Coordinates of C-alpha atoms and ligand atoms in Angstrom, one line a residue:
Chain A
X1 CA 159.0 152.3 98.8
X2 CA 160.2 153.7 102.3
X3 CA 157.3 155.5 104.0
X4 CA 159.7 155.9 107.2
X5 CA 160.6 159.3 106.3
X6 CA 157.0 161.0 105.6
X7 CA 154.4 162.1 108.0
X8 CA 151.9 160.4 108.8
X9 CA 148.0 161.7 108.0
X10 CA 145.9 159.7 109.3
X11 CA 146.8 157.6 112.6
X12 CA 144.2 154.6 113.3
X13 CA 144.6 152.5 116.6
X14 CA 142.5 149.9 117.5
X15 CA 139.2 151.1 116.5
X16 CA 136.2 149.6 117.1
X17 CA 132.4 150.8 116.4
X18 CA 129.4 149.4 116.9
X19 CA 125.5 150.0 115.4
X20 CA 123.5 148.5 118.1
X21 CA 125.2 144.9 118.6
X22 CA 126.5 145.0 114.8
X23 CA 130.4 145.5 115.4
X24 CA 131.2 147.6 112.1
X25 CA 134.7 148.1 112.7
X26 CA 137.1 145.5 114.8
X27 CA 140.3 146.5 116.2
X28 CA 141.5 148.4 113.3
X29 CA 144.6 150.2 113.0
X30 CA 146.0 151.6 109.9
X31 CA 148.4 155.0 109.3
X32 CA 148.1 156.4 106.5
X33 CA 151.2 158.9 105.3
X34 CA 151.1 162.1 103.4
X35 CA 150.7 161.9 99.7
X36 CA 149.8 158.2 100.1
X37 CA 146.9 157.1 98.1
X38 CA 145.3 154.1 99.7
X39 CA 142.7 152.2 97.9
X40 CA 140.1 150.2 100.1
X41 CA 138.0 147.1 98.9
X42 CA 135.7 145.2 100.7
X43 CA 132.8 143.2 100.3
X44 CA 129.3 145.0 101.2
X45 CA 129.1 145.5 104.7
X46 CA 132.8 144.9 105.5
X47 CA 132.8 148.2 107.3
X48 CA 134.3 150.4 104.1
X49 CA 132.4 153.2 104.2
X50 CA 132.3 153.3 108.3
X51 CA 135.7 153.2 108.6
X52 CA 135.9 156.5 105.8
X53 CA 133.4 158.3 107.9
X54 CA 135.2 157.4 111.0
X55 CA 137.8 159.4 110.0
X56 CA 135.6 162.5 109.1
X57 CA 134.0 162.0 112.6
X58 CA 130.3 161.6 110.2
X59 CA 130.7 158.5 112.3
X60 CA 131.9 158.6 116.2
X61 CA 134.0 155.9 117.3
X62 CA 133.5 153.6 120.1
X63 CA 137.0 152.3 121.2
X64 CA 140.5 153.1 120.2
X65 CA 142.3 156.3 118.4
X66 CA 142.1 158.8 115.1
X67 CA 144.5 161.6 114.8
X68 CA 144.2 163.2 111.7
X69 CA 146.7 165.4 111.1
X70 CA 147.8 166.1 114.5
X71 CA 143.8 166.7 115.4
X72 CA 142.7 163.9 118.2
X73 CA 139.2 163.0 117.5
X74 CA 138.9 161.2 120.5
X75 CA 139.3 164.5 122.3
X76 CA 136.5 165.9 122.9
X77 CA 138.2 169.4 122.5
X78 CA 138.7 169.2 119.3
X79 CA 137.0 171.3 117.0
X80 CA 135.3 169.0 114.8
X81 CA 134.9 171.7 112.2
X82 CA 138.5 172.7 112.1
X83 CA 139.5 169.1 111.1
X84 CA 136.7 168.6 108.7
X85 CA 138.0 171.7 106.7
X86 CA 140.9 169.7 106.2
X87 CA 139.6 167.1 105.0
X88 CA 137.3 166.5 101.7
X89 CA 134.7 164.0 101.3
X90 CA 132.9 162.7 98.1
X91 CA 130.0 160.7 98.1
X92 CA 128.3 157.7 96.5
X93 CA 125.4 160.2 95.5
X94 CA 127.2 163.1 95.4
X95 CA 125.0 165.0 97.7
X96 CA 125.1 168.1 95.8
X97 CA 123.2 171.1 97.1
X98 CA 120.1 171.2 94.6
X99 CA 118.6 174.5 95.6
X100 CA 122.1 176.2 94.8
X101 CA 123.7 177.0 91.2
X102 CA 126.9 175.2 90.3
X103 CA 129.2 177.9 91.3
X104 CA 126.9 178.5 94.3
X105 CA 127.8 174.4 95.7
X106 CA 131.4 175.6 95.5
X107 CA 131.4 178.7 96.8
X108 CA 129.3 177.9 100.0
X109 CA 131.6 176.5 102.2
X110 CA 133.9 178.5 101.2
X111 CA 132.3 181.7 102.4
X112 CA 130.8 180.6 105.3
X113 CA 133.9 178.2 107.0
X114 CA 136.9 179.6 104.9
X115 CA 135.6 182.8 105.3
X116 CA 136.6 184.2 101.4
X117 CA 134.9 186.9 99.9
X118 CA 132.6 186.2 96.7
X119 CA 135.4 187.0 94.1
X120 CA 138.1 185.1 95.8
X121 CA 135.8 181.9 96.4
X122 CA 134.3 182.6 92.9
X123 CA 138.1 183.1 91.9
X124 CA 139.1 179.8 93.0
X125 CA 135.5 178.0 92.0
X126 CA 136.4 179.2 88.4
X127 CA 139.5 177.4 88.3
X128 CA 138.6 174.0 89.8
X129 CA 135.8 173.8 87.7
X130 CA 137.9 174.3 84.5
X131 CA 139.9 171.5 86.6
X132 CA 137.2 169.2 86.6
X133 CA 135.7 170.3 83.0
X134 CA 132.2 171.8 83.7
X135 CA 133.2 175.1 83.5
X136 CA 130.5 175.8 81.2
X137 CA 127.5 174.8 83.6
X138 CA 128.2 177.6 86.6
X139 CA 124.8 178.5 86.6
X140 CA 123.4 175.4 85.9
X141 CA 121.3 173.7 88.7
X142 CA 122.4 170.7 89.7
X143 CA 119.9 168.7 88.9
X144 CA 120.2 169.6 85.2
X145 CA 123.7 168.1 84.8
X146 CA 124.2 164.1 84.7
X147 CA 125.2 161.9 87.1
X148 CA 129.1 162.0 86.0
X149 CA 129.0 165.9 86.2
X150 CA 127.5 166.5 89.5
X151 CA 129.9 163.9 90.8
X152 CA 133.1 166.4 89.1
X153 CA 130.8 169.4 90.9
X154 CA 130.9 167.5 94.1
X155 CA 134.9 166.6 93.8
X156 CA 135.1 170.3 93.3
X157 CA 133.1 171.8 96.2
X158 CA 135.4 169.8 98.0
X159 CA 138.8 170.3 96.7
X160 CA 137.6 174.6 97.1
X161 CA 138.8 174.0 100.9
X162 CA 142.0 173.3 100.3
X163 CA 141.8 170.3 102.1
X164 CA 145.0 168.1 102.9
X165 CA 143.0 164.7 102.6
X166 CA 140.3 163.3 100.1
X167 CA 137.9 160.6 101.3
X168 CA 136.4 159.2 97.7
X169 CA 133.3 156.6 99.3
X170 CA 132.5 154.8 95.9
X171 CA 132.5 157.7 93.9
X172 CA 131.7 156.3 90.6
X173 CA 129.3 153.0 91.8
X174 CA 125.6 155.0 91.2
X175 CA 127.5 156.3 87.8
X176 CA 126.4 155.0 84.2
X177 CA 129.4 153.3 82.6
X178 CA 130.2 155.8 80.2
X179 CA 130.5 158.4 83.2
X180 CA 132.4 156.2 85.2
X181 CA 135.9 157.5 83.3
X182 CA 135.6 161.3 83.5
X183 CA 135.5 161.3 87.2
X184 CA 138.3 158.8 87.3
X185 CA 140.2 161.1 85.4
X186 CA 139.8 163.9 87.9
X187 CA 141.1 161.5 90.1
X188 CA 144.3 160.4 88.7
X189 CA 144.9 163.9 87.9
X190 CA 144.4 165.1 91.7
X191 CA 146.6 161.9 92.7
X192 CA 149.3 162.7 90.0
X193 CA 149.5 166.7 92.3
X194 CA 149.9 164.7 94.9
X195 CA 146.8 164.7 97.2
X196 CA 147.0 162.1 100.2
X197 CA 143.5 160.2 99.3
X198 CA 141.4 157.1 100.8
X199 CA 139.8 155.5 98.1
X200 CA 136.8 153.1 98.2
X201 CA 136.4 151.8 95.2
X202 CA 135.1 148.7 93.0
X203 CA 137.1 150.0 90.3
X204 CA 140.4 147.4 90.3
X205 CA 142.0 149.4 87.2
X206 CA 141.8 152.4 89.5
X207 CA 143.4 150.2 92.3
X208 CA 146.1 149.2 90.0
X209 CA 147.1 152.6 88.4
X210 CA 146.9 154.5 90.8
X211 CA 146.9 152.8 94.6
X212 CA 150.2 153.4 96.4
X213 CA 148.6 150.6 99.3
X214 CA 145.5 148.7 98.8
X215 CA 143.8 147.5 102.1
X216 CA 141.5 144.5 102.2
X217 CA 138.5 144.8 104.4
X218 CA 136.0 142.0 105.7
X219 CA 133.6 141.9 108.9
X220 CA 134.7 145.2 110.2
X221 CA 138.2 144.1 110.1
X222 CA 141.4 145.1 107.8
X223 CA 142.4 141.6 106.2
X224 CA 145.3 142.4 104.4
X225 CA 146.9 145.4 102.6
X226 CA 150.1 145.4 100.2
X227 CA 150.6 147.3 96.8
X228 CA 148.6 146.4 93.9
X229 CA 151.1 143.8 92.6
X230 CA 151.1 142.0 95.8
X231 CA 147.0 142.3 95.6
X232 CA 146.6 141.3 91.9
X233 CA 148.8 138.7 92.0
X234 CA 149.1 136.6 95.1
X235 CA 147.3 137.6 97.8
X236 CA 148.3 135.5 101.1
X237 CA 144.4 135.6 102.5
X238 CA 142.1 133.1 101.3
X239 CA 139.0 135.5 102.1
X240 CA 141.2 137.8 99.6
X241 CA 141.4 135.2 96.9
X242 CA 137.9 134.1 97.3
X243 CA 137.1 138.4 97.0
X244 CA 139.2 138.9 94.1
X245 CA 138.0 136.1 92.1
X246 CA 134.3 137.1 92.2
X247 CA 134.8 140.7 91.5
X248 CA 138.2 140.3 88.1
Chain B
X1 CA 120.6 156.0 88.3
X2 CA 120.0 157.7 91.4
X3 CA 118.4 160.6 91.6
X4 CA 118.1 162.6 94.7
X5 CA 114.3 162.2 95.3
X6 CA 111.8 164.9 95.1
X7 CA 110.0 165.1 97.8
X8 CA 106.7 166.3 97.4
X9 CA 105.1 165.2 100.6
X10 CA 102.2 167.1 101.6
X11 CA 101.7 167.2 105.0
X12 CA 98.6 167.9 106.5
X13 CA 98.5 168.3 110.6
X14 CA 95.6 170.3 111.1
X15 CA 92.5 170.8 108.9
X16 CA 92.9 173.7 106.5
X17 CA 90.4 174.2 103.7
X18 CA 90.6 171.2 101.7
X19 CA 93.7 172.8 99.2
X20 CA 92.4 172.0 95.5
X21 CA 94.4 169.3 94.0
X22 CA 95.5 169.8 90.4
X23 CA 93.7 167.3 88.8
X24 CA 90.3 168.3 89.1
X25 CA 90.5 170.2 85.9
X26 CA 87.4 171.5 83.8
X27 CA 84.7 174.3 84.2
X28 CA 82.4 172.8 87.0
X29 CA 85.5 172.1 89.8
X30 CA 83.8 172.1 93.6
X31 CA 86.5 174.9 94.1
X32 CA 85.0 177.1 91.0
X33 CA 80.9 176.1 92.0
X34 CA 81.8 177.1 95.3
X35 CA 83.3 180.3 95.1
X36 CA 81.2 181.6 92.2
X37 CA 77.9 180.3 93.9
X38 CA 79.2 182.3 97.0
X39 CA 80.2 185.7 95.6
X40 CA 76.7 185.6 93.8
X41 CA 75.2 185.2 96.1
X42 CA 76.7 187.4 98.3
X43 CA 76.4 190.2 95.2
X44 CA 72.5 189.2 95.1
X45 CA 71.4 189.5 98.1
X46 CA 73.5 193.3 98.7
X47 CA 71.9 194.7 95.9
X48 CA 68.5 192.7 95.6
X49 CA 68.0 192.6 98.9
X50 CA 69.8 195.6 100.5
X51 CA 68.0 196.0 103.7
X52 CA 69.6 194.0 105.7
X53 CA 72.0 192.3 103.5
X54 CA 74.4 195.4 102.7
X55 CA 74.1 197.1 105.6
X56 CA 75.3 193.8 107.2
X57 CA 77.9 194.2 104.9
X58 CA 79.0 197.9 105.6
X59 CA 79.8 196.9 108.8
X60 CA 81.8 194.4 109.0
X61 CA 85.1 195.8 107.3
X62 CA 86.4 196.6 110.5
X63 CA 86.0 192.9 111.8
X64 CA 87.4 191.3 108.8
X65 CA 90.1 193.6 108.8
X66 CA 90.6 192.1 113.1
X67 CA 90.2 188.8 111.2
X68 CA 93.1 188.9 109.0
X69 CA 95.4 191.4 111.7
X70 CA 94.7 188.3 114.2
X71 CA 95.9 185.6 111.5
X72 CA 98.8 187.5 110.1
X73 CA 100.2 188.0 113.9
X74 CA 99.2 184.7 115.1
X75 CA 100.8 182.7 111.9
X76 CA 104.3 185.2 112.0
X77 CA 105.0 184.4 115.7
X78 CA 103.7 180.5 115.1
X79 CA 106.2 180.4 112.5
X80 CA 108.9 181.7 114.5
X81 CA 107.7 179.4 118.1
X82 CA 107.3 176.4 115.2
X83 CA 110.8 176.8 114.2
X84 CA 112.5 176.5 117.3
X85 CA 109.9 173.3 118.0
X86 CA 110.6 171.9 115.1
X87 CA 114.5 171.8 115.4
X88 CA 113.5 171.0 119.3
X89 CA 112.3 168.1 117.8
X90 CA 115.0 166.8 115.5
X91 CA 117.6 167.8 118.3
X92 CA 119.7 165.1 119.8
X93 CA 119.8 166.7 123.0
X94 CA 117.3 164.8 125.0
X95 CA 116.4 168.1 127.5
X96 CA 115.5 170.5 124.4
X97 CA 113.6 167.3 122.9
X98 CA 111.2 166.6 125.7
X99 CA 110.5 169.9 126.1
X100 CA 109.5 170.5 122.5
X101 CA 107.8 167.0 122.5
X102 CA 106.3 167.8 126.0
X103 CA 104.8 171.2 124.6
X104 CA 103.6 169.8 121.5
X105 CA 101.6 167.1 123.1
X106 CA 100.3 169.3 125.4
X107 CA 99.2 171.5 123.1
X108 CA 97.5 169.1 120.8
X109 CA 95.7 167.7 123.6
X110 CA 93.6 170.5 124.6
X111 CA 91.0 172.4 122.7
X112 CA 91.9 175.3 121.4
X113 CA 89.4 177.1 122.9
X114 CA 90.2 176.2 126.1
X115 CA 93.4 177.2 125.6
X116 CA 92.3 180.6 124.2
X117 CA 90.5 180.8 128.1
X118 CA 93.2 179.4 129.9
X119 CA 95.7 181.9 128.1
X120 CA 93.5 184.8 128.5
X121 CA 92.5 184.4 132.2
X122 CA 95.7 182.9 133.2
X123 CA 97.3 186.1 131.9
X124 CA 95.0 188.6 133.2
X125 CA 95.9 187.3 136.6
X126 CA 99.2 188.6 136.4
X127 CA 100.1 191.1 134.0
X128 CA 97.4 193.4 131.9
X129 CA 97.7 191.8 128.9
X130 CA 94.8 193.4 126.0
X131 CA 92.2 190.8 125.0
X132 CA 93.8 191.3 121.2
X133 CA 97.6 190.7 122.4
X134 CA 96.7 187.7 124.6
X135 CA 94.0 186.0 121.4
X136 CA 97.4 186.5 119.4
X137 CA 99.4 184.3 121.8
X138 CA 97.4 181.8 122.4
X139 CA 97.1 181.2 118.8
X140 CA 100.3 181.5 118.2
X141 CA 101.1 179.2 121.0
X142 CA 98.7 176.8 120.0
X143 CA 99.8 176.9 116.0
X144 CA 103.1 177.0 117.0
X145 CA 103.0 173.3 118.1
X146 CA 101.4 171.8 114.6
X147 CA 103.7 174.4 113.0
X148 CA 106.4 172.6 114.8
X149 CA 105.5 169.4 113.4
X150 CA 105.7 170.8 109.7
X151 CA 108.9 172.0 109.9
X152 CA 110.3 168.4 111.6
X153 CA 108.7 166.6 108.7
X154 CA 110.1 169.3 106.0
X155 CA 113.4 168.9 107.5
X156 CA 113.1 165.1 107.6
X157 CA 111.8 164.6 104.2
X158 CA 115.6 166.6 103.1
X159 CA 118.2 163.5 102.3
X160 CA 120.5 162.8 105.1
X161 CA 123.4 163.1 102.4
X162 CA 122.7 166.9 102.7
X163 CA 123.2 167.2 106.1
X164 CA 126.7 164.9 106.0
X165 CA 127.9 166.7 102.9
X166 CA 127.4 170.2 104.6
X167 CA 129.3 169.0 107.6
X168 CA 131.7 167.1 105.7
X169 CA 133.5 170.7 104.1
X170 CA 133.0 172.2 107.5
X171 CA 130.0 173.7 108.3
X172 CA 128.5 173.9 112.0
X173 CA 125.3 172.2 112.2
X174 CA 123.4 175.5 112.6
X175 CA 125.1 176.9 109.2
X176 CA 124.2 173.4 107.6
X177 CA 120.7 174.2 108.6
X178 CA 120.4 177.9 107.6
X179 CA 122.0 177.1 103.9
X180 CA 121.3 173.7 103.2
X181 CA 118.7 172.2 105.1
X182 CA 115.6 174.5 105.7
X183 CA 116.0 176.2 102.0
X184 CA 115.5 172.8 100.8
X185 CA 113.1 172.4 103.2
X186 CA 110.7 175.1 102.6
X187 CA 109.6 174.4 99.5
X188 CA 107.6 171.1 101.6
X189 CA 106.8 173.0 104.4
X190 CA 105.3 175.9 102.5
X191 CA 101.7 174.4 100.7
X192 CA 101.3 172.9 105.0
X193 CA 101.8 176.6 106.3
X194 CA 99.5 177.8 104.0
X195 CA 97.2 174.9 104.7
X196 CA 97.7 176.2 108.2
X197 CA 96.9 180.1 107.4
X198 CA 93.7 179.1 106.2
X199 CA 92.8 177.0 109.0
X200 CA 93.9 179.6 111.6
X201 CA 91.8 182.2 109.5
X202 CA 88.9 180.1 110.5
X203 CA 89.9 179.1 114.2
X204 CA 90.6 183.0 114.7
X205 CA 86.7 183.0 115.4
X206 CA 87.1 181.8 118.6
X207 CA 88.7 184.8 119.7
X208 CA 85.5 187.0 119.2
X209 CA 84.7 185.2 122.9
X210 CA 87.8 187.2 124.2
X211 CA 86.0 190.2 123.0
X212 CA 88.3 190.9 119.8
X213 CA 85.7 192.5 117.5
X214 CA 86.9 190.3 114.7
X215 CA 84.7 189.2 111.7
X216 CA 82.4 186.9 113.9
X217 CA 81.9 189.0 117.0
X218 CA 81.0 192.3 114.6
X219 CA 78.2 189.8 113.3
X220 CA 76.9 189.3 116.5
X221 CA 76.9 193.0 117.6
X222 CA 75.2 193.9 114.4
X223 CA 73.0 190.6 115.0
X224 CA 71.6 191.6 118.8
X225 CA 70.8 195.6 118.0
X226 CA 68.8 194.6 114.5
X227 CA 67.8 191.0 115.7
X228 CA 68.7 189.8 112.0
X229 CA 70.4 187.0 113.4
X230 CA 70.1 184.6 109.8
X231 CA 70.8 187.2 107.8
X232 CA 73.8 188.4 109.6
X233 CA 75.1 184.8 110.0
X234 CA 74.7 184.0 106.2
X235 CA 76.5 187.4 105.5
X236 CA 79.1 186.2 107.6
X237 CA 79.2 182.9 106.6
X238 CA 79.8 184.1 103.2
X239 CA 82.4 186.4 104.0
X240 CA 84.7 183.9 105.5
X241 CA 83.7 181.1 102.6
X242 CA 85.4 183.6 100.1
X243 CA 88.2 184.4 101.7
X244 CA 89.0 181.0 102.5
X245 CA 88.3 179.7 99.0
X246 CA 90.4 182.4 97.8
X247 CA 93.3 182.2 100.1
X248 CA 93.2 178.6 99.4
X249 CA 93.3 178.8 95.6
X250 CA 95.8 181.3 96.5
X251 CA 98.2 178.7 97.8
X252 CA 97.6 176.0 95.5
X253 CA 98.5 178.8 92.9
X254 CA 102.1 179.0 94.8
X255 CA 102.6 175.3 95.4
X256 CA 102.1 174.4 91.3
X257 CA 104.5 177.5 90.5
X258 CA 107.2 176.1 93.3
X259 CA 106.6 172.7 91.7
X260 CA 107.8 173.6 88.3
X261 CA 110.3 176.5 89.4
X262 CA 113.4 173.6 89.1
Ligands
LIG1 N1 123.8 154.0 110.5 C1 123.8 152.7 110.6 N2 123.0 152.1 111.5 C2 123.1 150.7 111.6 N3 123.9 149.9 111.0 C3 124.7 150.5 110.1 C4 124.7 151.9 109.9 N4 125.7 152.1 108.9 C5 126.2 151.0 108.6 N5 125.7 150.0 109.3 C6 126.1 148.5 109.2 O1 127.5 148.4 109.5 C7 128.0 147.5 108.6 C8 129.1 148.2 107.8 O2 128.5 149.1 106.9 P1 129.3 149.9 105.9 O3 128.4 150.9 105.3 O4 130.5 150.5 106.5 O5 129.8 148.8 104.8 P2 130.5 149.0 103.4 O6 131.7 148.2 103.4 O7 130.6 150.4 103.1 O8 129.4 148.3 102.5 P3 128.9 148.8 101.0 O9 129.9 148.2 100.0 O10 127.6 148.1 100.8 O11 128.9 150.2 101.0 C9 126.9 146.9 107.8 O12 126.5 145.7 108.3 C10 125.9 148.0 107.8 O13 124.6 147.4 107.7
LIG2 MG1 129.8 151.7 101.7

């Protein structure tokens, strides 16, 4: 697949960041093009989730480059804000607002950075939720729903910004197994319209269906990255055998 | 699977009454012994014994009513200094820290009635500030720097997530706060403040020495014209033991129905 002719969305050069002495990411560079949908893997600690936030600025680089599309995070005259309305994050645990109804989570943000009225932000809340299947709970409090639904709430909430890029940061790993599918399914579904979406994920049927690239990541630093076939079935690295073989 | 955690942390700066914890069930709690034995007493002695006891008691309306105008003033403008402390606190900027971190040690170091002095006469020198307006501020001043230290616990006891997930669709930091943050927030910091209301109820009693005719200082003046000194005191006494007991029954009441609101 070419990726020549498509923009690029997310522009990584040589980025480094540290926690104290920890170095959490090494020298990594990575572009990731519009539409793509890039699945990351990792063990724990490899620098996964740093990297994701990185790119949300929830994390501030030390060293090297993010544009994200066409923002410089590096400068410091960029509005943060601005680029962080373009882009949507979902969390291990889903950080739903609990003091707000269902409808309230999604209409928030919406209201207050997008600037909609109630009825359009209510408009648009309506429909995503029948997107993601809860349309049933609006006034439900979080709290009440089970872990696979507030999860679909929190893919919502986010997708209500229109935003151009999805970060998923293991969205299904603090799900019971018989939840874990329904928020895949919202997945595939927004990768199928064609979102550009970073994945991390332990979820290697995910990888396979739906990955465009998968990356490899270990000590902070990108190990390999191919398509799924290449991944599945030979990987060049031996850190990426070794990876594989513990988690198939 | 995870839950976000409920954080029911009571946090208790300053000693309030002692709030009545929901377990001490049954007809003989210290709470019910307490306030029955005191308004019984207080009924008893105003009827059975009506010289002095309730003529004592017909005048000191007007002081309770200084009592509660005092605590009502000082705890609205604590809230609003304790606020700004409190986020002062949490702030990464290190100037607006160490000032809020400066002011809050300071405060807690010196006696509140010193303070209530130093406020008063350091005030007088300047500006012509009434005794009542200048007892106000320095309670307010003074509460304002425990009141501080409620709200940076509240706000820390709300899961980081919120904060990221807030800023993650967009939101400024001070939006994050106003929608996500302190909502969640108050429903920890609110059985503290009351904790706090009560306990400034009682300090407020210093400021009958900056000659606010509150509850206390109405006791006295009654006290030196009849010479009734242990009568008036007990009526006093009483006085504030009921409305403390009540107020903090009052708040206990709030925290249980907050508990099971969601
Ligand atoms: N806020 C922080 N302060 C200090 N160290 C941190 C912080 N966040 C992450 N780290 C460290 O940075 C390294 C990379 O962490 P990161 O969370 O990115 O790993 P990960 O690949 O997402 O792991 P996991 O699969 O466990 O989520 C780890 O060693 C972690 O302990
Ligand atoms: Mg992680």
């Amino acid at each position: 697949m070419s990726t020549n002719d498509r923009r690029v969305m997310v522009h990584i050069r040589n980025v480094d960041k540290y926690f104290g002495h920890l170095r959490a990411l090494t020298d990594v560079s990575l572009d990731i093009y519009d539409g793509e949908k890039v699945v990351v893997i990792g063990p724990s600690g490899s620098g996964k989730s740093t990297l994701l936030r990185s790119i949300n600025q929830l994390e501030t680089i030390d060293a090297g480059t993010i544009i994200v599309d066409g923002f410089n995070l590096t400068d410091p005259a960029t509005d943060i804000n601005k680029v962080r309305e373009e882009i949507g994050m979902v969390f291990q645990l889903f950080n739903v607002f609990p003091h707000k109804t269902v409808l309230e989570n999604i209409n928030l943000a919406q209201m207050l950075v997008r600037k909609r009225s109630r009825e359009e932000a209510t408009a648009i809340s309506m429909e995503l939720l029948n997107k993601v299947g809860i349309a049933e709970k609006i006034h439900q409090y979080p709290t009440k729903l089970s872990g696979g639904q507030q999860q679909r709430v929190a893919i919502a909430r986010a997708l209500a910004m229109k935003p151009k890029l999805m970060l998923f940061d293991e969205p299904t790993s603090a799900l019971d197994p018989e939840m874990i599918g329904e928020v895949l399914d919202v997945m595939k579904t927004l990768a199928r319209e064609g979102m550009t979406m970073i994945v991390v994920t332990h979820e290697m049927g995910f990888a396979r269906e739906v990955a465009d690239r998968v990356i490899f990541m270990d000590y902070g630093a990108i190990v390999e990255e191919g398509t799924p076939e290449h991944f599945f079935t030979n990987p060049t690295q031996e850190r990426t055998q070794t990876f594989l073989k513990q988690i198939l | 699977m995870p839950e976000e955690k409920q954080h029911r942390t009571v946090i208790a700066v300053t000693d309030g009454a002692s709030i009545p914890s929901r377990k001490d069930a049954g007809l003989f709690t210290a709470w019910r012994v307490s306030f029955v034995g005191s308004v019984a007493l207080l009924i008893y002695l105003s009827v059975f014994h009506s010289d002095p006891y309730f003529r004592i008691l017909k005048f000191l309306p007007d002081g309770i009513f200084i009592t509660f105008q005092v605590t009502v003033e000082a705890i609205l403008l604590a809230l609003i200094i304790g606020l700004f402390t409190g986020l002062g606190r949490i702030s990464k900027n290190k100037v607006i820290n160490g000032i809020a971190s400066v002011y809050v040690e300071v405060i807690r170091g010196i006696p509140l009635l010193v303070q209530l002095f130093y406020i008063y006469f350091a005030l007088g020198r300047f500006i012509n500030v009434p005794a009542m307006a200048s007892a106000v501020i320095a309670m307010a001043v003074c509460y304002g720097a425990y009141m501080g230290e409620i709200y940076r616990a509240g706000i820390e006891s709300i899961p980081k997530g919120q904060m990221e997930a807030a800023r993650s669709l967009g939101m400024s930091h001070s939006q994050a706060m106003l929608h996500v943050i302190l909502p969640q927030a108050f429903k920890t910091i609110l059985p503290p403040i009351g904790n706090e209301f009560v306990a400034l109820l009682k300090d407020s009693s210093l400021v009958s020495i900056l000659a606010v005719s509150d509850l206390l200082r109405r006791g006295r003046e009654f006290a030196s014209e009849t010479f009734t000194y242990f009568e008036t005191y007990t009526m006093v006494a009483l006085v504030y033991l009921i409305i403390t007991l009540f107020l903090s029954k009052l708040i206990s009441r709030m925290e249980e129905r907050l508990g099971v609101n969601q």
